[in-house]
């Protein structure tokens, strides 16, 4: 059932983004000792929609921008995930700022690894969809 599966994937993605948002706030507040920056983080995907190529505009400790895209699965670490051509393009253009947070085993005990920079250099990308016009 495509509609049900799509709804479940969207719900999982949203929950993962919320988890990633809290992770970012904790990173800045507790690890980087920058609670002032933690308060300034926003959730792009929630406030502006899904078209920005990243979900969370955040900061490094020195106030440089950090662009965070969150990809979530209930499956294991190696489970493949989808990325858009826009996400790939922005990861290449913003290599120093782009961070993909891969949240896995979300239903049990969420775990995380981070891919930084250009996704064409950190992932094996396989085209799965094309836009066609007759």
CSV table of N, CA and C in Angstrom, one decimal:
chain,number,residue,atom,x,y,z
A,1,UNK,N,0.8,-1.2,0.0
A,1,UNK,CA,0.0,0.0,0.0
A,1,UNK,C,0.9,1.3,0.0
A,2,UNK,N,1.0,1.9,-1.2
A,2,UNK,CA,1.9,3.0,-1.3
A,2,UNK,C,1.6,4.2,-0.4
A,3,UNK,N,0.3,4.5,-0.3
A,3,UNK,CA,-0.1,5.7,0.4
A,3,UNK,C,0.2,5.5,1.9
A,4,UNK,N,0.0,4.4,2.5
A,4,UNK,CA,0.3,4.1,3.9
A,4,UNK,C,1.8,4.1,4.1
A,5,UNK,N,2.6,3.5,3.2
A,5,UNK,CA,4.0,3.5,3.4
A,5,UNK,C,4.6,4.9,3.3
A,6,UNK,N,4.1,5.7,2.3
A,6,UNK,CA,4.6,7.0,2.2
A,6,UNK,C,4.3,7.8,3.4
A,7,UNK,N,3.1,7.7,4.0
A,7,UNK,CA,2.7,8.4,5.2
A,7,UNK,C,3.6,8.0,6.4
A,8,UNK,N,3.9,6.7,6.5
A,8,UNK,CA,4.8,6.2,7.6
A,8,UNK,C,6.2,6.8,7.4
A,9,UNK,N,6.7,6.8,6.1
A,9,UNK,CA,8.1,7.3,5.9
A,9,UNK,C,8.1,8.8,6.2
A,10,UNK,N,7.1,9.6,5.9
A,10,UNK,CA,7.1,11.0,6.2
A,10,UNK,C,7.1,11.2,7.7
A,11,UNK,N,6.3,10.4,8.4
A,11,UNK,CA,6.2,10.5,9.9
A,11,UNK,C,7.6,10.2,10.5
A,12,UNK,N,8.2,9.1,10.0
A,12,UNK,CA,9.6,8.8,10.5
A,12,UNK,C,10.6,9.9,10.2
A,13,UNK,N,10.5,10.4,9.0
A,13,UNK,CA,11.4,11.5,8.6
A,13,UNK,C,11.2,12.7,9.5
A,14,UNK,N,10.0,13.1,9.8
A,14,UNK,CA,9.7,14.2,10.7
A,14,UNK,C,10.2,13.9,12.1
A,15,UNK,N,10.0,12.7,12.6
A,15,UNK,CA,10.5,12.4,14.0
A,15,UNK,C,12.0,12.4,14.0
A,16,UNK,N,12.6,11.9,12.9
A,16,UNK,CA,14.1,12.0,12.8
A,16,UNK,C,14.6,13.4,12.8
A,17,UNK,N,14.0,14.3,12.1
A,17,UNK,CA,14.4,15.7,12.0
A,17,UNK,C,14.3,16.3,13.4
A,18,UNK,N,13.2,16.0,14.1
A,18,UNK,CA,13.1,16.6,15.5
A,18,UNK,C,14.2,16.1,16.4
A,19,UNK,N,14.5,14.8,16.2
A,19,UNK,CA,15.6,14.2,17.0
A,19,UNK,C,17.0,14.9,16.6
A,20,UNK,N,17.2,15.1,15.3
A,20,UNK,CA,18.4,15.8,14.8
A,20,UNK,C,18.4,17.3,15.3
A,21,UNK,N,17.3,17.9,15.4
A,21,UNK,CA,17.2,19.3,15.9
A,21,UNK,C,17.7,19.3,17.4
A,22,UNK,N,17.1,18.4,18.2
A,22,UNK,CA,17.5,18.4,19.6
A,22,UNK,C,19.0,18.0,19.7
A,23,UNK,N,19.5,17.1,18.9
A,23,UNK,CA,20.9,16.7,18.9
A,23,UNK,C,21.8,17.9,18.7
A,24,UNK,N,21.4,18.7,17.7
A,24,UNK,CA,22.1,20.0,17.3
A,24,UNK,C,22.1,20.9,18.5
A,25,UNK,N,21.0,21.1,19.1
A,25,UNK,CA,20.9,22.0,20.2
A,25,UNK,C,21.8,21.6,21.4
A,26,UNK,N,21.7,20.3,21.7
A,26,UNK,CA,22.6,19.7,22.8
A,26,UNK,C,24.1,19.9,22.4
A,27,UNK,N,24.4,19.6,21.1
A,27,UNK,CA,25.8,19.8,20.7
A,27,UNK,C,26.3,21.2,21.0
A,28,UNK,N,25.5,22.2,20.6
A,28,UNK,CA,26.0,23.5,20.8
A,28,UNK,C,26.0,23.9,22.2
A,29,UNK,N,24.9,23.5,22.9
A,29,UNK,CA,24.8,23.9,24.3
A,29,UNK,C,25.8,23.2,25.2
A,30,UNK,N,25.9,21.9,25.1
A,30,UNK,CA,26.7,21.2,26.1
A,30,UNK,C,28.1,20.9,25.6
A,31,UNK,N,28.3,20.6,24.4
A,31,UNK,CA,29.7,20.3,23.9
A,31,UNK,C,30.5,21.5,23.5
A,32,UNK,N,29.8,22.4,22.7
A,32,UNK,CA,30.5,23.6,22.2
A,32,UNK,C,30.4,24.8,23.2
A,33,UNK,N,29.6,24.6,24.2
A,33,UNK,CA,29.4,25.7,25.2
A,33,UNK,C,28.9,27.0,24.6
A,34,UNK,N,28.0,26.8,23.7
A,34,UNK,CA,27.4,28.0,23.0
A,34,UNK,C,25.9,28.0,23.1
A,35,UNK,N,25.3,28.1,24.3
A,35,UNK,CA,23.8,28.1,24.4
A,35,UNK,C,23.2,29.2,23.6
A,36,UNK,N,23.9,30.3,23.4
A,36,UNK,CA,23.4,31.5,22.6
A,36,UNK,C,23.1,31.0,21.2
A,37,UNK,N,24.0,30.2,20.6
A,37,UNK,CA,23.8,29.7,19.3
A,37,UNK,C,22.7,28.6,19.2
A,38,UNK,N,22.7,27.8,20.2
A,38,UNK,CA,21.7,26.7,20.3
A,38,UNK,C,20.3,27.3,20.2
A,39,UNK,N,20.1,28.5,20.8
A,39,UNK,CA,18.7,29.1,20.8
A,39,UNK,C,18.4,29.7,19.5
A,40,UNK,N,19.4,29.9,18.6
A,40,UNK,CA,19.1,30.5,17.3
A,40,UNK,C,18.9,29.5,16.2
A,41,UNK,N,19.0,28.2,16.5
A,41,UNK,CA,18.8,27.1,15.5
A,41,UNK,C,17.3,27.1,15.1
A,42,UNK,N,17.0,26.9,13.8
A,42,UNK,CA,15.7,26.8,13.4
A,42,UNK,C,15.5,25.5,12.6
A,43,UNK,N,14.3,25.1,12.4
A,43,UNK,CA,14.0,23.9,11.7
A,43,UNK,C,13.4,24.2,10.4
A,44,UNK,N,14.2,24.4,9.4
A,44,UNK,CA,13.8,24.8,8.0
A,44,UNK,C,12.7,24.0,7.5
A,45,UNK,N,12.8,22.7,7.6
A,45,UNK,CA,11.8,21.8,7.0
A,45,UNK,C,10.4,22.0,7.6
A,46,UNK,N,10.4,22.4,8.8
A,46,UNK,CA,9.1,22.6,9.5
A,46,UNK,C,8.6,24.0,9.2
A,47,UNK,N,9.4,25.0,9.2
A,47,UNK,CA,9.0,26.4,9.0
A,47,UNK,C,8.9,26.9,7.6
A,48,UNK,N,9.7,26.3,6.7
A,48,UNK,CA,9.8,26.8,5.3
A,48,UNK,C,9.5,25.7,4.3
A,49,UNK,N,9.4,24.5,4.7
A,49,UNK,CA,9.1,23.4,3.8
A,49,UNK,C,10.4,22.6,3.5
A,50,UNK,N,10.3,21.7,2.6
A,50,UNK,CA,11.3,20.7,2.3
A,50,UNK,C,12.3,21.0,1.2
A,51,UNK,N,12.2,22.2,0.6
A,51,UNK,CA,13.0,22.4,-0.6
A,51,UNK,C,14.4,23.0,-0.5
A,52,UNK,N,14.9,23.2,0.7
A,52,UNK,CA,16.2,23.9,0.9
A,52,UNK,C,17.4,23.0,0.8
A,53,UNK,N,17.3,21.7,0.7
A,53,UNK,CA,18.4,20.8,0.6
A,53,UNK,C,19.0,20.5,2.0
A,54,UNK,N,18.5,21.1,3.0
A,54,UNK,CA,19.0,20.8,4.4
A,54,UNK,C,17.8,21.1,5.3
A,55,UNK,N,17.7,20.4,6.4
A,55,UNK,CA,16.6,20.6,7.3
A,55,UNK,C,16.8,21.6,8.4
A,56,UNK,N,18.1,21.7,8.8
A,56,UNK,CA,18.4,22.5,10.0
A,56,UNK,C,19.6,23.4,9.7
A,57,UNK,N,19.4,24.7,9.6
A,57,UNK,CA,20.5,25.7,9.5
A,57,UNK,C,21.0,25.9,10.9
A,58,UNK,N,22.3,25.5,11.2
A,58,UNK,CA,22.8,25.5,12.5
A,58,UNK,C,24.1,26.3,12.5
A,59,UNK,N,25.0,26.1,13.5
A,59,UNK,CA,26.2,26.8,13.6
A,59,UNK,C,27.4,26.0,14.1
A,60,UNK,N,28.6,26.4,13.7
A,60,UNK,CA,29.8,25.8,14.3
A,60,UNK,C,30.0,26.7,15.6
A,61,UNK,N,30.9,26.3,16.4
A,61,UNK,CA,31.1,27.1,17.7
A,61,UNK,C,31.6,28.5,17.4
A,62,UNK,N,32.3,28.7,16.2
A,62,UNK,CA,32.8,30.0,15.9
A,62,UNK,C,31.8,30.8,15.1
A,63,UNK,N,30.6,30.4,15.0
A,63,UNK,CA,29.4,31.0,14.4
A,63,UNK,C,29.4,30.8,12.9
A,64,UNK,N,30.3,30.1,12.3
A,64,UNK,CA,30.1,29.8,10.9
A,64,UNK,C,28.9,28.9,10.7
A,65,UNK,N,28.2,29.1,9.5
A,65,UNK,CA,27.0,28.3,9.3
A,65,UNK,C,27.3,26.8,9.2
A,66,UNK,N,26.4,26.0,9.6
A,66,UNK,CA,26.4,24.5,9.5
A,66,UNK,C,25.1,24.1,9.0
A,67,UNK,N,25.1,23.4,7.8
A,67,UNK,CA,23.8,23.0,7.2
A,67,UNK,C,23.6,21.5,7.4
A,68,UNK,N,22.5,21.2,8.1
A,68,UNK,CA,22.3,19.8,8.5
A,68,UNK,C,21.1,19.2,7.8
A,69,UNK,N,21.3,18.1,7.1
A,69,UNK,CA,20.2,17.3,6.5
A,69,UNK,C,20.1,16.0,7.3
A,70,UNK,N,18.9,15.7,7.7
A,70,UNK,CA,18.7,14.5,8.5
A,70,UNK,C,18.0,13.4,7.7
A,71,UNK,N,18.6,12.2,7.7
A,71,UNK,CA,18.0,11.0,7.0
A,71,UNK,C,17.8,9.9,8.1
A,72,UNK,N,16.6,9.4,8.2
A,72,UNK,CA,16.2,8.5,9.3
A,72,UNK,C,15.7,7.2,8.8
A,73,UNK,N,16.1,6.1,9.5
A,73,UNK,CA,15.6,4.8,9.3
A,73,UNK,C,15.4,4.1,10.6
A,74,UNK,N,14.5,3.1,10.6
A,74,UNK,CA,14.3,2.2,11.7
A,74,UNK,C,15.3,1.0,11.6
A,75,UNK,N,15.8,0.9,10.4
A,75,UNK,CA,16.7,-0.2,10.1
A,75,UNK,C,18.2,0.1,10.5
A,76,UNK,N,19.1,-0.8,10.1
A,76,UNK,CA,20.5,-0.7,10.5
A,76,UNK,C,21.3,0.4,9.8
A,77,UNK,N,22.5,0.5,10.2
A,77,UNK,CA,23.4,1.5,9.8
A,77,UNK,C,23.7,1.5,8.2
A,78,UNK,N,23.7,0.4,7.6
A,78,UNK,CA,24.0,0.3,6.2
A,78,UNK,C,22.8,0.4,5.3
A,79,UNK,N,21.6,0.5,5.9
A,79,UNK,CA,20.4,0.6,5.0
A,79,UNK,C,20.4,1.8,4.1
A,80,UNK,N,20.2,1.6,2.8
A,80,UNK,CA,20.3,2.8,1.9
A,80,UNK,C,19.2,3.8,2.2
A,81,UNK,N,19.5,5.0,1.7
A,81,UNK,CA,18.6,6.2,1.9
A,81,UNK,C,18.5,7.0,0.6
A,82,UNK,N,17.4,7.7,0.5
A,82,UNK,CA,17.2,8.5,-0.7
A,82,UNK,C,17.8,10.0,-0.4
A,83,UNK,N,18.4,10.5,-1.5
A,83,UNK,CA,18.8,11.9,-1.5
A,83,UNK,C,18.3,12.6,-2.7
A,84,UNK,N,17.9,13.8,-2.7
A,84,UNK,CA,17.5,14.5,-3.9
A,84,UNK,C,18.7,15.1,-4.7
A,85,UNK,N,18.4,15.4,-5.9
A,85,UNK,CA,19.5,16.0,-6.7
A,85,UNK,C,19.9,17.4,-6.1
A,86,UNK,N,18.9,18.1,-5.5
A,86,UNK,CA,19.2,19.3,-4.9
A,86,UNK,C,20.1,19.1,-3.7
A,87,UNK,N,19.9,18.1,-2.9
A,87,UNK,CA,20.7,17.8,-1.7
A,87,UNK,C,22.2,17.5,-2.2
A,88,UNK,N,22.3,16.7,-3.3
A,88,UNK,CA,23.6,16.4,-3.8
A,88,UNK,C,24.3,17.7,-4.3
A,89,UNK,N,23.6,18.5,-5.0
A,89,UNK,CA,24.1,19.7,-5.6
A,89,UNK,C,24.6,20.7,-4.5
A,90,UNK,N,23.8,20.9,-3.4
A,90,UNK,CA,24.1,21.8,-2.3
A,90,UNK,C,25.3,21.2,-1.5
A,91,UNK,N,25.3,19.9,-1.3
A,91,UNK,CA,26.4,19.2,-0.6
A,91,UNK,C,27.8,19.5,-1.3
A,92,UNK,N,27.7,19.5,-2.6
A,92,UNK,CA,29.0,19.8,-3.4
A,92,UNK,C,29.3,21.3,-3.3
A,93,UNK,N,28.3,22.2,-3.4
A,93,UNK,CA,28.6,23.6,-3.4
A,93,UNK,C,29.0,24.1,-2.0
A,94,UNK,N,28.4,23.5,-1.0
A,94,UNK,CA,28.7,23.9,0.4
A,94,UNK,C,29.4,22.9,1.2
A,95,UNK,N,30.5,22.3,0.6
A,95,UNK,CA,31.2,21.2,1.2
A,95,UNK,C,31.7,21.4,2.6
A,96,UNK,N,32.1,22.6,2.9
A,96,UNK,CA,32.6,22.9,4.2
A,96,UNK,C,31.6,23.0,5.3
A,97,UNK,N,30.3,23.3,4.9
A,97,UNK,CA,29.2,23.5,5.8
A,97,UNK,C,28.2,22.3,5.9
A,98,UNK,N,28.2,21.5,4.9
A,98,UNK,CA,27.1,20.5,4.7
A,98,UNK,C,27.4,19.2,5.6
A,99,UNK,N,26.4,18.8,6.4
A,99,UNK,CA,26.5,17.6,7.2
A,99,UNK,C,25.2,16.8,7.0
A,100,UNK,N,25.4,15.6,6.6
A,100,UNK,CA,24.2,14.7,6.6
A,100,UNK,C,24.2,13.8,7.8
A,101,UNK,N,23.2,14.0,8.6
A,101,UNK,CA,23.1,13.2,9.9
A,101,UNK,C,22.2,11.9,9.5
A,102,UNK,N,22.9,10.8,9.6
A,102,UNK,CA,22.2,9.5,9.3
A,102,UNK,C,21.8,8.9,10.6
A,103,UNK,N,20.5,9.0,10.9
A,103,UNK,CA,19.9,8.4,12.2
A,103,UNK,C,19.4,7.1,11.8
A,104,UNK,N,19.9,6.0,12.5
A,104,UNK,CA,19.4,4.7,12.2
A,104,UNK,C,19.0,4.0,13.5
A,105,UNK,N,18.3,2.8,13.3
A,105,UNK,CA,17.7,2.1,14.5
A,105,UNK,C,16.8,3.0,15.3
A,106,UNK,N,16.1,3.8,14.6
A,106,UNK,CA,15.3,4.9,15.3
A,106,UNK,C,14.2,4.3,16.2
A,107,UNK,N,13.6,3.3,15.9
A,107,UNK,CA,12.5,2.7,16.7
A,107,UNK,C,13.0,2.1,18.0
A,108,UNK,N,14.3,1.7,18.0
A,108,UNK,CA,14.8,1.0,19.2
A,108,UNK,C,15.6,2.0,20.0
A,109,UNK,N,16.9,2.2,19.7
A,109,UNK,CA,17.8,3.2,20.3
A,109,UNK,C,18.4,4.0,19.2
A,110,UNK,N,17.9,5.2,19.0
A,110,UNK,CA,18.5,5.9,17.8
A,110,UNK,C,20.0,6.1,18.0
A,111,UNK,N,20.7,5.9,16.8
A,111,UNK,CA,22.1,6.1,16.7
A,111,UNK,C,22.4,7.0,15.5
A,112,UNK,N,23.6,7.5,15.5
A,112,UNK,CA,23.9,8.5,14.5
A,112,UNK,C,25.3,8.4,13.9
A,113,UNK,N,25.4,8.6,12.6
A,113,UNK,CA,26.7,8.9,12.1
A,113,UNK,C,26.6,10.1,11.2
A,114,UNK,N,27.7,10.8,10.9
A,114,UNK,CA,27.6,12.0,10.1
A,114,UNK,C,28.5,11.9,8.9
A,115,UNK,N,28.0,12.3,7.8
A,115,UNK,CA,28.7,12.4,6.5
A,115,UNK,C,28.9,13.9,6.3
A,116,UNK,N,30.1,14.3,6.1
A,116,UNK,CA,30.3,15.8,5.9
A,116,UNK,C,30.8,16.0,4.4
A,117,UNK,N,30.4,17.1,3.9
A,117,UNK,CA,30.8,17.5,2.6
A,117,UNK,C,30.0,17.0,1.5
A,118,UNK,N,30.7,16.9,0.3
A,118,UNK,CA,30.1,16.5,-0.9
A,118,UNK,C,29.6,15.0,-0.9
A,119,UNK,N,28.3,14.8,-1.1
A,119,UNK,CA,27.8,13.4,-1.1
A,119,UNK,C,28.3,12.6,-2.2
A,120,UNK,N,28.8,13.2,-3.3
A,120,UNK,CA,29.3,12.4,-4.4
A,120,UNK,C,30.6,11.8,-4.0
A,121,UNK,N,31.3,12.3,-2.9
A,121,UNK,CA,32.5,11.8,-2.4
A,121,UNK,C,32.4,10.9,-1.2
A,122,UNK,N,31.2,10.9,-0.5
A,122,UNK,CA,31.1,10.1,0.7
A,122,UNK,C,30.1,9.0,0.5
A,123,UNK,N,29.4,9.0,-0.6
A,123,UNK,CA,28.3,7.9,-0.9
A,123,UNK,C,28.5,7.4,-2.3
A,124,UNK,N,28.0,6.2,-2.5
A,124,UNK,CA,27.8,5.6,-3.8
A,124,UNK,C,26.4,6.0,-4.2
A,125,UNK,N,26.3,6.9,-5.2
A,125,UNK,CA,24.9,7.3,-5.6
A,125,UNK,C,24.5,6.6,-6.8
A,126,UNK,N,23.2,6.2,-6.7
A,126,UNK,CA,22.6,5.4,-7.8
A,126,UNK,C,21.3,6.1,-8.2
A,127,UNK,N,21.2,6.6,-9.5
A,127,UNK,CA,20.0,7.3,-9.9
A,127,UNK,C,18.8,6.3,-9.9
A,128,UNK,N,17.7,6.8,-9.3
A,128,UNK,CA,16.5,5.9,-9.2
A,128,UNK,C,15.3,6.5,-9.7
A,129,UNK,N,15.3,7.8,-10.0
A,129,UNK,CA,14.2,8.5,-10.6
A,129,UNK,C,14.6,9.5,-11.6
A,130,UNK,N,13.8,9.8,-12.6
A,130,UNK,CA,14.0,10.8,-13.6
A,130,UNK,C,12.7,11.6,-13.9
A,131,UNK,N,12.8,12.8,-14.1
A,131,UNK,CA,11.7,13.6,-14.5
A,131,UNK,C,11.6,13.5,-16.1
A,132,UNK,N,10.5,13.1,-16.6
A,132,UNK,CA,10.3,13.0,-18.0
A,132,UNK,C,9.2,13.9,-18.5
A,133,UNK,N,9.4,14.5,-19.7
A,133,UNK,CA,8.4,15.3,-20.3
A,133,UNK,C,8.3,14.8,-21.8
A,134,UNK,N,7.1,14.5,-22.2
A,134,UNK,CA,6.9,14.0,-23.5
A,134,UNK,C,7.0,15.2,-24.5
